[in-house]
Short mmCIF file of C-alpha atoms in Angstrom, two decimals:
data_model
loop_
_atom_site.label_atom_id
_atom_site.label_comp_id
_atom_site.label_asym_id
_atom_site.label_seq_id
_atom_site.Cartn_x
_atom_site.Cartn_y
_atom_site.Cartn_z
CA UNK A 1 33.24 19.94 -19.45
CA UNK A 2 29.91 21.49 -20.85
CA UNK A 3 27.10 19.99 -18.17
CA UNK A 4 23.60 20.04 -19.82
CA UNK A 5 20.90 20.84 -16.68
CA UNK A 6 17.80 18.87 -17.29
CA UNK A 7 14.83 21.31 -18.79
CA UNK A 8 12.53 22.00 -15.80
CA UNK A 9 9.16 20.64 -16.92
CA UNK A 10 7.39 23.89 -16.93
CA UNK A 11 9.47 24.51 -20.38
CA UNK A 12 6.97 22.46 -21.69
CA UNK A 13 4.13 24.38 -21.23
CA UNK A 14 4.86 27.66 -22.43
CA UNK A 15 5.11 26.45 -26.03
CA UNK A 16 1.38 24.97 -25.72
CA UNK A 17 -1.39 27.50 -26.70
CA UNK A 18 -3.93 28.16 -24.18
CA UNK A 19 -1.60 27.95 -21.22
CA UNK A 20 -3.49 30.14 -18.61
CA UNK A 21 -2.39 27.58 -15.27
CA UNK A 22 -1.16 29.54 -12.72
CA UNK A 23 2.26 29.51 -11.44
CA UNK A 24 1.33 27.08 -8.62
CA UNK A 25 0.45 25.12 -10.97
CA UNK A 26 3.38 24.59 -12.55
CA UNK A 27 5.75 24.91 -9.32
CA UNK A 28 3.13 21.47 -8.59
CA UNK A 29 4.12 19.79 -11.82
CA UNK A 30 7.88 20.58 -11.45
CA UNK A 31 7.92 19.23 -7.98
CA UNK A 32 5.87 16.08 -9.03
CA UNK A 33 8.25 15.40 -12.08
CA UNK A 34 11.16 15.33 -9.60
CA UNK A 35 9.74 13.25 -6.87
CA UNK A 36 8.16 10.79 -9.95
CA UNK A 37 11.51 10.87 -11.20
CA UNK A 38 13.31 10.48 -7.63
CA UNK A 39 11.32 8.04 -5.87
CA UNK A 40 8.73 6.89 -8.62
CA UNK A 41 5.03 7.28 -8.69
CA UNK A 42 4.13 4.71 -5.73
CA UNK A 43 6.13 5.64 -3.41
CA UNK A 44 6.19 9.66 -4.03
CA UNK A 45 2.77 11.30 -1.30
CA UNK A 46 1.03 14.68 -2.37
CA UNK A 47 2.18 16.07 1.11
CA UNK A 48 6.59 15.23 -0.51
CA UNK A 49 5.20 16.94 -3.52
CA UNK A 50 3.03 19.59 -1.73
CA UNK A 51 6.14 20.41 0.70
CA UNK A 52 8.73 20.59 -2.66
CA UNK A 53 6.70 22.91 -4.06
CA UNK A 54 6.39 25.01 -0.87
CA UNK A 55 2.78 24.60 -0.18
CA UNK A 56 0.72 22.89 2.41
CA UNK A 57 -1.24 19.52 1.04
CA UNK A 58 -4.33 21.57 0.63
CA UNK A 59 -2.82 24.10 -1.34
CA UNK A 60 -2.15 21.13 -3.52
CA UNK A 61 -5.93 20.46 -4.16
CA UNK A 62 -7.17 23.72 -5.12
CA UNK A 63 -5.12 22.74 -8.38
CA UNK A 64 -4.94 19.09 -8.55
CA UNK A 65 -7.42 16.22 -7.34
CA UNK A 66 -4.86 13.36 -6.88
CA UNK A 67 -1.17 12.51 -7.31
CA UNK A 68 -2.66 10.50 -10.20
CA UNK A 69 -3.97 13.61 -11.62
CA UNK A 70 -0.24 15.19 -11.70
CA UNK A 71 1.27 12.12 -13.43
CA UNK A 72 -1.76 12.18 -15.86
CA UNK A 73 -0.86 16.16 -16.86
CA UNK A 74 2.85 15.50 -16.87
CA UNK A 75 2.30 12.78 -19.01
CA UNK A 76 0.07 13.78 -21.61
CA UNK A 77 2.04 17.40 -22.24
CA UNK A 78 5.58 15.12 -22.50
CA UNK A 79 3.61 13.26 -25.20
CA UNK A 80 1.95 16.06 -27.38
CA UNK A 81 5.33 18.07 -26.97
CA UNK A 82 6.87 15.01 -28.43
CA UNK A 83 4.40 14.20 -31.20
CA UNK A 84 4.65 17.89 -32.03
CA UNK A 85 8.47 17.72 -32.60
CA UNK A 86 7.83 14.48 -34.33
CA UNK A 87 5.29 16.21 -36.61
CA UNK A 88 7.34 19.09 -37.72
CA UNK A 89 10.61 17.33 -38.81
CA UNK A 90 8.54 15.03 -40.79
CA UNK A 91 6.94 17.58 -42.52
CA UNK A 92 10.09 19.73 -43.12
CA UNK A 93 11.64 20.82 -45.99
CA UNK A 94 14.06 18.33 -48.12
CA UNK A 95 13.73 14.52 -49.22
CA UNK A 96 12.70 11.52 -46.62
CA UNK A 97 16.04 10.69 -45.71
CA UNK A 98 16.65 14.67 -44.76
CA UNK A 99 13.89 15.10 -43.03
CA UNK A 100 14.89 11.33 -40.75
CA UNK A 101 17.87 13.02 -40.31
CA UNK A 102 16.25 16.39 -38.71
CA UNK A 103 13.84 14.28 -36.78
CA UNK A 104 16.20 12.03 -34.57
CA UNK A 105 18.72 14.72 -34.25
CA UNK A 106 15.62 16.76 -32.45
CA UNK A 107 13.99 13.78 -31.19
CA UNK A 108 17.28 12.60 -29.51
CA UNK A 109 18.39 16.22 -28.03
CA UNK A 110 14.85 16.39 -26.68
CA UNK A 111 15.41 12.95 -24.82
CA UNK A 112 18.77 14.22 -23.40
CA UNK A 113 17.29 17.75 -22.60
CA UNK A 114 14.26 16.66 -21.32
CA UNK A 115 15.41 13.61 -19.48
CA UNK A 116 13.49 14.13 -15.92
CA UNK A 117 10.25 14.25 -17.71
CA UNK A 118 11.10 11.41 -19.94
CA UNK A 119 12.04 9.07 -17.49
CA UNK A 120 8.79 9.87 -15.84
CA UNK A 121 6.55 9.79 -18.82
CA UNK A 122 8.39 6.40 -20.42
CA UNK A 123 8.51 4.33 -16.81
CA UNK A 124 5.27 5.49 -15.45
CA UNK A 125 2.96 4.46 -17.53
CA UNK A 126 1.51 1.69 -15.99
CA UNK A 127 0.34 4.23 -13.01
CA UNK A 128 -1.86 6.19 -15.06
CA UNK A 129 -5.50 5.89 -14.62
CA UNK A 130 -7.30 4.30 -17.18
CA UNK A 131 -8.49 7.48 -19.73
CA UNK A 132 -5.21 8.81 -19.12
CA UNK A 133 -3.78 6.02 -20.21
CA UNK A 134 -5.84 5.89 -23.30
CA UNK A 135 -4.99 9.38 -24.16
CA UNK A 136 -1.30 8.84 -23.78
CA UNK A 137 -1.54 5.19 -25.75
CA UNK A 138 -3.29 7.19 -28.95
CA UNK A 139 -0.03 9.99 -29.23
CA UNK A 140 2.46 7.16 -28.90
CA UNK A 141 0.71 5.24 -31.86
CA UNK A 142 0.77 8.82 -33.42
CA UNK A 143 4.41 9.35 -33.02
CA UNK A 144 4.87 5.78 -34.22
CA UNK A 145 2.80 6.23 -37.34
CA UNK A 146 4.54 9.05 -38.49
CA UNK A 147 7.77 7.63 -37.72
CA UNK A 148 6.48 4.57 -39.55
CA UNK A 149 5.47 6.69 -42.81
CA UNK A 150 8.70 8.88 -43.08
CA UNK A 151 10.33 5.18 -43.31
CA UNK A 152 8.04 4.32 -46.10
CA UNK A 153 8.16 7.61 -48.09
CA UNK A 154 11.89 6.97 -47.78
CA UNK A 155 11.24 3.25 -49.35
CA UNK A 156 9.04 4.27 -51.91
CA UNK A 157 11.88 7.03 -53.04
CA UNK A 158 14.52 4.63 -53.19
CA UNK A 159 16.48 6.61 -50.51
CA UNK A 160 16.04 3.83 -47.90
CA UNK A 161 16.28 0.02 -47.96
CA UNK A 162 14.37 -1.65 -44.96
CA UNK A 163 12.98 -5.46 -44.07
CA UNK A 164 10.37 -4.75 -41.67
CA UNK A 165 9.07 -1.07 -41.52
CA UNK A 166 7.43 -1.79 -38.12
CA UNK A 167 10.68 -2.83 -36.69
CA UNK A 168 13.01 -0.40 -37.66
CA UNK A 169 10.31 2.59 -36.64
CA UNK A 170 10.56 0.92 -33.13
CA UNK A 171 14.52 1.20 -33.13
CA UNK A 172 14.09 5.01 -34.41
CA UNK A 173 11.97 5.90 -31.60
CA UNK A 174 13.51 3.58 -28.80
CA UNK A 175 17.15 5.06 -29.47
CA UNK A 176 16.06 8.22 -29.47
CA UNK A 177 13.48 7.08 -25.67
CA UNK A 178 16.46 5.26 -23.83
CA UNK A 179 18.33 8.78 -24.28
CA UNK A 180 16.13 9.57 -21.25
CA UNK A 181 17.46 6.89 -18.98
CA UNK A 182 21.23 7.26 -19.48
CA UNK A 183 21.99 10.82 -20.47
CA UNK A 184 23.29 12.30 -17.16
CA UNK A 185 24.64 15.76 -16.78
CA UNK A 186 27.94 14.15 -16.87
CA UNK A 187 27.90 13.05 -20.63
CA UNK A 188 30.19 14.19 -22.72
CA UNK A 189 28.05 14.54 -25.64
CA UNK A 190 26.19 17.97 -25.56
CA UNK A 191 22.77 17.01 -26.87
CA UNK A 192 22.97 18.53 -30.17
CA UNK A 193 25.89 16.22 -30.87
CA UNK A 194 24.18 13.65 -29.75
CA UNK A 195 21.70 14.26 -31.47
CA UNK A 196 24.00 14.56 -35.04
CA UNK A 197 25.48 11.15 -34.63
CA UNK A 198 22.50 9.79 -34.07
CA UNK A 199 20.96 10.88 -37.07
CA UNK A 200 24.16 9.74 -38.66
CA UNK A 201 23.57 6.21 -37.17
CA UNK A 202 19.75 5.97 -38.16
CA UNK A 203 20.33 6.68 -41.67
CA UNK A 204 22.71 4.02 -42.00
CA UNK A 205 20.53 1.63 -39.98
CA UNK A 206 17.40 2.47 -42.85
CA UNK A 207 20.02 1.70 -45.51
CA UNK A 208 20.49 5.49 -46.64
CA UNK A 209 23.77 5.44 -48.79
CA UNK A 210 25.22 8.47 -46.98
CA UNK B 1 -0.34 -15.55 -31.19
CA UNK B 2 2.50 -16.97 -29.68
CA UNK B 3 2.86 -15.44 -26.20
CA UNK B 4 6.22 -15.46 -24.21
CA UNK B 5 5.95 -15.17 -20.76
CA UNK B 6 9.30 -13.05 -18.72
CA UNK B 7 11.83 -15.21 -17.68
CA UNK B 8 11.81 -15.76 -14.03
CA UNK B 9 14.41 -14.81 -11.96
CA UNK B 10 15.12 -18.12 -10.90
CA UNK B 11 16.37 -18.60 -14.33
CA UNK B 12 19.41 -16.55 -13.80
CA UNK B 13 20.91 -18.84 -11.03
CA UNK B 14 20.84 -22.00 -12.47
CA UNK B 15 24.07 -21.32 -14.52
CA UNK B 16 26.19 -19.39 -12.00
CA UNK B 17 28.52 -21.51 -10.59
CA UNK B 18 28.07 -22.51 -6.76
CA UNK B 19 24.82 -21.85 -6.28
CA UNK B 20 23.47 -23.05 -3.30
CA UNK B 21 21.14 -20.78 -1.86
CA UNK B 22 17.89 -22.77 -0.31
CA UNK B 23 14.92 -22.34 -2.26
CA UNK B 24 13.66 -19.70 0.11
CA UNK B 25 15.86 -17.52 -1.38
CA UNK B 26 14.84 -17.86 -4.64
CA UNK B 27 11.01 -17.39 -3.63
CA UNK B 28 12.24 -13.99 -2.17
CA UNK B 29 14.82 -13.00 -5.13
CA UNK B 30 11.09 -13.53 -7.41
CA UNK B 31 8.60 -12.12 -5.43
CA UNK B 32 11.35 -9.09 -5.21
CA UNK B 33 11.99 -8.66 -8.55
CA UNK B 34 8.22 -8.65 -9.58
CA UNK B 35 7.20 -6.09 -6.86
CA UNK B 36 9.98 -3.82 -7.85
CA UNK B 37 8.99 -3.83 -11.27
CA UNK B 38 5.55 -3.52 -10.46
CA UNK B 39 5.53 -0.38 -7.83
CA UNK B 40 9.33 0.27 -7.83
CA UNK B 41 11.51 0.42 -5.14
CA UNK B 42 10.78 2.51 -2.58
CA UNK B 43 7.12 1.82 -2.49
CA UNK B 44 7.84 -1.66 -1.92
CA UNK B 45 8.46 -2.83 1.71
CA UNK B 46 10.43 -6.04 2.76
CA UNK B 47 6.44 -7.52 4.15
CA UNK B 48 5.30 -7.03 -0.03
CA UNK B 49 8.09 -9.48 -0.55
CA UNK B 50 7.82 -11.84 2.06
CA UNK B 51 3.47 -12.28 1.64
CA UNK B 52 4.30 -12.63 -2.06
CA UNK B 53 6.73 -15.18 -0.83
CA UNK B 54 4.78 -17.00 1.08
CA UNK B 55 6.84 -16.45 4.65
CA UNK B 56 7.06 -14.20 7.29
CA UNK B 57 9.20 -10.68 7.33
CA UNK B 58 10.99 -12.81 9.98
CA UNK B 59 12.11 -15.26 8.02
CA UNK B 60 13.08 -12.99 5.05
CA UNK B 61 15.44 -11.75 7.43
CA UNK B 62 16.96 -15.03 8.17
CA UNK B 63 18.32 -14.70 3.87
CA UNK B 64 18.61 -11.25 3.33
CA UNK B 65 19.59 -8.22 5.48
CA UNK B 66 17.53 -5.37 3.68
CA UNK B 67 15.38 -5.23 0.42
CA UNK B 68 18.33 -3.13 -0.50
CA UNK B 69 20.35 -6.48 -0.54
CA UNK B 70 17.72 -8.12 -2.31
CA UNK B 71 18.22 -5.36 -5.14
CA UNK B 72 21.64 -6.11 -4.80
CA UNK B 73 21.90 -9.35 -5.72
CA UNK B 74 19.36 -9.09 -8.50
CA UNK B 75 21.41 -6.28 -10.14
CA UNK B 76 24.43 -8.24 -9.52
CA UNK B 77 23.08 -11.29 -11.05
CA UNK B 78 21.63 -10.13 -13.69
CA UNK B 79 24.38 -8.00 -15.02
CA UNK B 80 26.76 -10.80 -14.44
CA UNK B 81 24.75 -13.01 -16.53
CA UNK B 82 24.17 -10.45 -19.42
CA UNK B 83 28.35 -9.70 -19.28
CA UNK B 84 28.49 -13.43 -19.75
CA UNK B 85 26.32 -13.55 -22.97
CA UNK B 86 28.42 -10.71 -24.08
CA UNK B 87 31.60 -12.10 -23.73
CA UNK B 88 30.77 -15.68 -25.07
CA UNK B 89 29.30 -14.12 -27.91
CA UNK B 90 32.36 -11.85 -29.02
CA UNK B 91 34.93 -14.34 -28.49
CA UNK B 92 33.02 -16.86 -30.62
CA UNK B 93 33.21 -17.74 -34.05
CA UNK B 94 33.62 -15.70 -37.21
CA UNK B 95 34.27 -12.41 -38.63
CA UNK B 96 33.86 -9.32 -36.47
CA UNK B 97 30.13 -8.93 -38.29
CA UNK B 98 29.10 -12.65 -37.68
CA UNK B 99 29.79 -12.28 -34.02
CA UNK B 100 28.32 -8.93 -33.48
CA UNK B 101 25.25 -10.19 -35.35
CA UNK B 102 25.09 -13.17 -32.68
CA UNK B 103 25.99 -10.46 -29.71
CA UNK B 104 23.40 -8.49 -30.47
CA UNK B 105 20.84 -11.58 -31.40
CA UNK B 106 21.85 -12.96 -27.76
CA UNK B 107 21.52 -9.82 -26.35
CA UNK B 108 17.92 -8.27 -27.51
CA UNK B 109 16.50 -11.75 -26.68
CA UNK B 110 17.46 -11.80 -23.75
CA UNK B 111 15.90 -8.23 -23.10
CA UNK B 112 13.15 -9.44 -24.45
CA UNK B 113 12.55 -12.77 -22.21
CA UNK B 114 14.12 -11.56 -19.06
CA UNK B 115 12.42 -8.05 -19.47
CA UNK B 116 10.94 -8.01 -15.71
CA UNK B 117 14.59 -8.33 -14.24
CA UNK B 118 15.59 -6.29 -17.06
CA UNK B 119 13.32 -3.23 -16.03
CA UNK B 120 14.45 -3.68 -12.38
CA UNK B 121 18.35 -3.60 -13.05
CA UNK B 122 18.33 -0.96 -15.64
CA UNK B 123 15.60 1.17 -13.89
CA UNK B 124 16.61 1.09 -10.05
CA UNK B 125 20.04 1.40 -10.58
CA UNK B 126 20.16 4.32 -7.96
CA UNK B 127 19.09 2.28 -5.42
CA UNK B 128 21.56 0.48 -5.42
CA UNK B 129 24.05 0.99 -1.96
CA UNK B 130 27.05 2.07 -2.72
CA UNK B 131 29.54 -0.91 -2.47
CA UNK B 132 26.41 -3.07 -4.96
CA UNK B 133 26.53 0.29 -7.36
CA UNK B 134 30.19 -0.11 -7.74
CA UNK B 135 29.95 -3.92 -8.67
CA UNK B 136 27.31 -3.27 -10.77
CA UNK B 137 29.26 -0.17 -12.80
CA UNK B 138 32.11 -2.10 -13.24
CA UNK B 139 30.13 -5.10 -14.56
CA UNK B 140 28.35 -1.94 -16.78
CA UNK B 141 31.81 -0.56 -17.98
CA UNK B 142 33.13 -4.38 -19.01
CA UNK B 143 29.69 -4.70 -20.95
CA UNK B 144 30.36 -1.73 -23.16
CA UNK B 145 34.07 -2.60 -23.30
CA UNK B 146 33.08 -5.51 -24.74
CA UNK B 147 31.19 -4.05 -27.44
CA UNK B 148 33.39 -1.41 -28.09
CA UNK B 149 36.07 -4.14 -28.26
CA UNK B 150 34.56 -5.72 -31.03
CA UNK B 151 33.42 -2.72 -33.17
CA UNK B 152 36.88 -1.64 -32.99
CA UNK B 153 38.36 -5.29 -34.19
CA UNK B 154 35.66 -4.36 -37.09
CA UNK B 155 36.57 -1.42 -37.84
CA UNK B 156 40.58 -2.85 -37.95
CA UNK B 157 39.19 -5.86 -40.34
CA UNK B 158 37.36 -2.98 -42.67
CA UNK B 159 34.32 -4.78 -41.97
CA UNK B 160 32.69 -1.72 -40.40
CA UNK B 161 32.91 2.00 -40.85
CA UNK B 162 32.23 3.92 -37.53
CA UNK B 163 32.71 7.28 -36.93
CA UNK B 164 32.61 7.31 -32.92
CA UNK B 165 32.89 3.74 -31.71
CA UNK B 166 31.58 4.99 -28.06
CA UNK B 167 28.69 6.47 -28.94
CA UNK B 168 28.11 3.39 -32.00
CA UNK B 169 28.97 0.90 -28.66
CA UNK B 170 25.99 3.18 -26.72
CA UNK B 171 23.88 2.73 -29.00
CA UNK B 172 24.15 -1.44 -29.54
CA UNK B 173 23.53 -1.66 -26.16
CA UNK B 174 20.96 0.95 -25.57
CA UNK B 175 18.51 -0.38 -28.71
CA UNK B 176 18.79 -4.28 -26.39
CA UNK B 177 18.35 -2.44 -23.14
CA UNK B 178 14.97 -0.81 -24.06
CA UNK B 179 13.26 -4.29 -25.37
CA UNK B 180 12.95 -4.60 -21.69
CA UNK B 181 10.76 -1.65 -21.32
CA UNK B 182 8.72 -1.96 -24.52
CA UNK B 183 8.10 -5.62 -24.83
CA UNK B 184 5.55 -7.59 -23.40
CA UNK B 185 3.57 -10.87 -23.31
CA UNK B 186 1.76 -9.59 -26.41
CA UNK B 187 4.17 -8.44 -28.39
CA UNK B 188 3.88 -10.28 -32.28
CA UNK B 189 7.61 -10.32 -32.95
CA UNK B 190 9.57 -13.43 -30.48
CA UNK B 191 12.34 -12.71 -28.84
CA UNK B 192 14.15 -14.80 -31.44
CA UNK B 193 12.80 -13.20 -34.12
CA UNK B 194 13.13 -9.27 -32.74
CA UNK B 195 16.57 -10.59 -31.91
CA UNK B 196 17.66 -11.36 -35.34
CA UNK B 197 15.80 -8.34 -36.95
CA UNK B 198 17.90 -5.95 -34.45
CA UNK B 199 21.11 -8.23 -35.41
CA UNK B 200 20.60 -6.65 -39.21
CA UNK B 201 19.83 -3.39 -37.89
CA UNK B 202 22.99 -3.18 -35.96
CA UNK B 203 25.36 -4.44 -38.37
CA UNK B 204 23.68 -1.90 -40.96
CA UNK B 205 23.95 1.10 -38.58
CA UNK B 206 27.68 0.00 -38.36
CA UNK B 207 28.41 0.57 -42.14
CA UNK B 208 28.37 -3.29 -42.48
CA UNK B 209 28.04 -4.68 -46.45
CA UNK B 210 24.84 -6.68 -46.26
#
């Protein structure tokens, strides 16, 4: 059986421009995703995440103020990585209902791949202080809007048949978020096949005649 | 807006047979369920539930062992209950599509109004001790046999064309499963109405004729 390890979160970062944290930095983040993901937020100290990353606590605040401030970085980085992905399969190359298809096949693979972080980033949101929060809130209406027009450029071409646009954009993007919370590294799928009959799935479920 | 407040735990026992647990218990199975959902788990000590209770970690003691029997019997519960609504709802009435369009009607509304117990059974799942975690997987496995059951008997009937009924079977149950972590008091859709919006997406997404 093909296991699928769980991206480390500091896969995230390279891929952002501007990335000049240090490599304490991101052995913090790692460490904080795993506890967060262990434990959850509440019940996860800076000295557990501190002593993962094989630092003292006050090694831990030369780079970050809080626990808070972790969950915070974690957080928003899952969500522009995400809205990122989202962005560039909707504006790919074929018609709406190819470009659906390219989207949940990456947006799905991601949730498998990425599951640590997602977990983290999808059940911890009520632990985020409050700009955080606001921060993370405006990419997941992003990532819902452009979920939301793909569906309707799909409509307007004919290609796809849908009641409620709101609705179905939901079911796109919670498929493709539960990923997260049952893809182990015992599945059988590999995420890119995963990923494939999901697409497959979606399309029928926005009335694509495939 | 109409505003639908979570289901309270106490909700779940009325219709399992033999119940006669004193009303303490109850108190404790609530005040345990919303303080897991709230700061999960492991942050939450067996004095949270008691003072949220009303009582004494003494006399939580004189009901329940451990909070780790307290998750127990919530996870139990609640997946017992939810394998119930399963099973009544594929052996009822109809076609294969009519009663997967109740199944997953039942099921997504349920999500929806028991979404605090929801979050806790789907969410803590490896907190479970081991003897509870085997209950609970087998009560799992006999959900999504279920379901997979009835896409198959479908599929037989040419009512529905599926390409992998486990991973179509995953993702039934994994669009109801989320409502719990997405919906809340202030979401527009009721769970009625989410519930038969989802029925039409499923039975689309299985290759149903509409």
């Amino acid at each position: 059986m093909t296991r699928t390890p769980s991206t480390p979160i500091a896969d995230l970062w390279p891929t952002l421009p501007g990335d000049a944290r240090p490599e304490a930095a991101h052995r913090l983040l790692q460490a904080a995703v795993a506890s967060f993901a262990e434990r959850g937020f509440h019940a996860t100290t800076t000295r557990d995440i501190a002593t993962a990353a094989g630092m003292s606590p006050a090694a831990l605040y030369i780079h970050y103020q809080s626990k808070a401030a972790l969950l915070a970085e974690i957080s928003q980085a899952g969500h522009a990585a995400t809205l990122a992905l989202v962005c560039r399969a909707a504006a790919g190359e074929g018609d709406p209902a190819q470009r659906m298809r390219g989207l949940v096949e990456q947006f799905t693979a991601w949730h498998a791949r990425a599951r640590t972080v997602g977990r983290v980033v999808n059940y911890e949101l009520h632990a985020l202080p409050e700009d955080a929060y606001a921060v993370v809130a405006a990419l997941r209406l992003d990532i819902e809007r452009e979920v939301s027009a793909l569906i309707e450029a799909g409509v307007a071409a004919g290609a796809f048949q849908v009641a409620e646009v709101r609705t179905a954009a939901r079911a796109v993007t919670s498929l493709g978020i539960d990923v997260s919370r049952w893809y182990t590294d015992r599945s059988t799928e590999t995420p890119e096949e995963l990923g494939r009959r999901y697409g497959e799935l979606v399309l029928r479920m926005l009335g694509a005649e495939l």
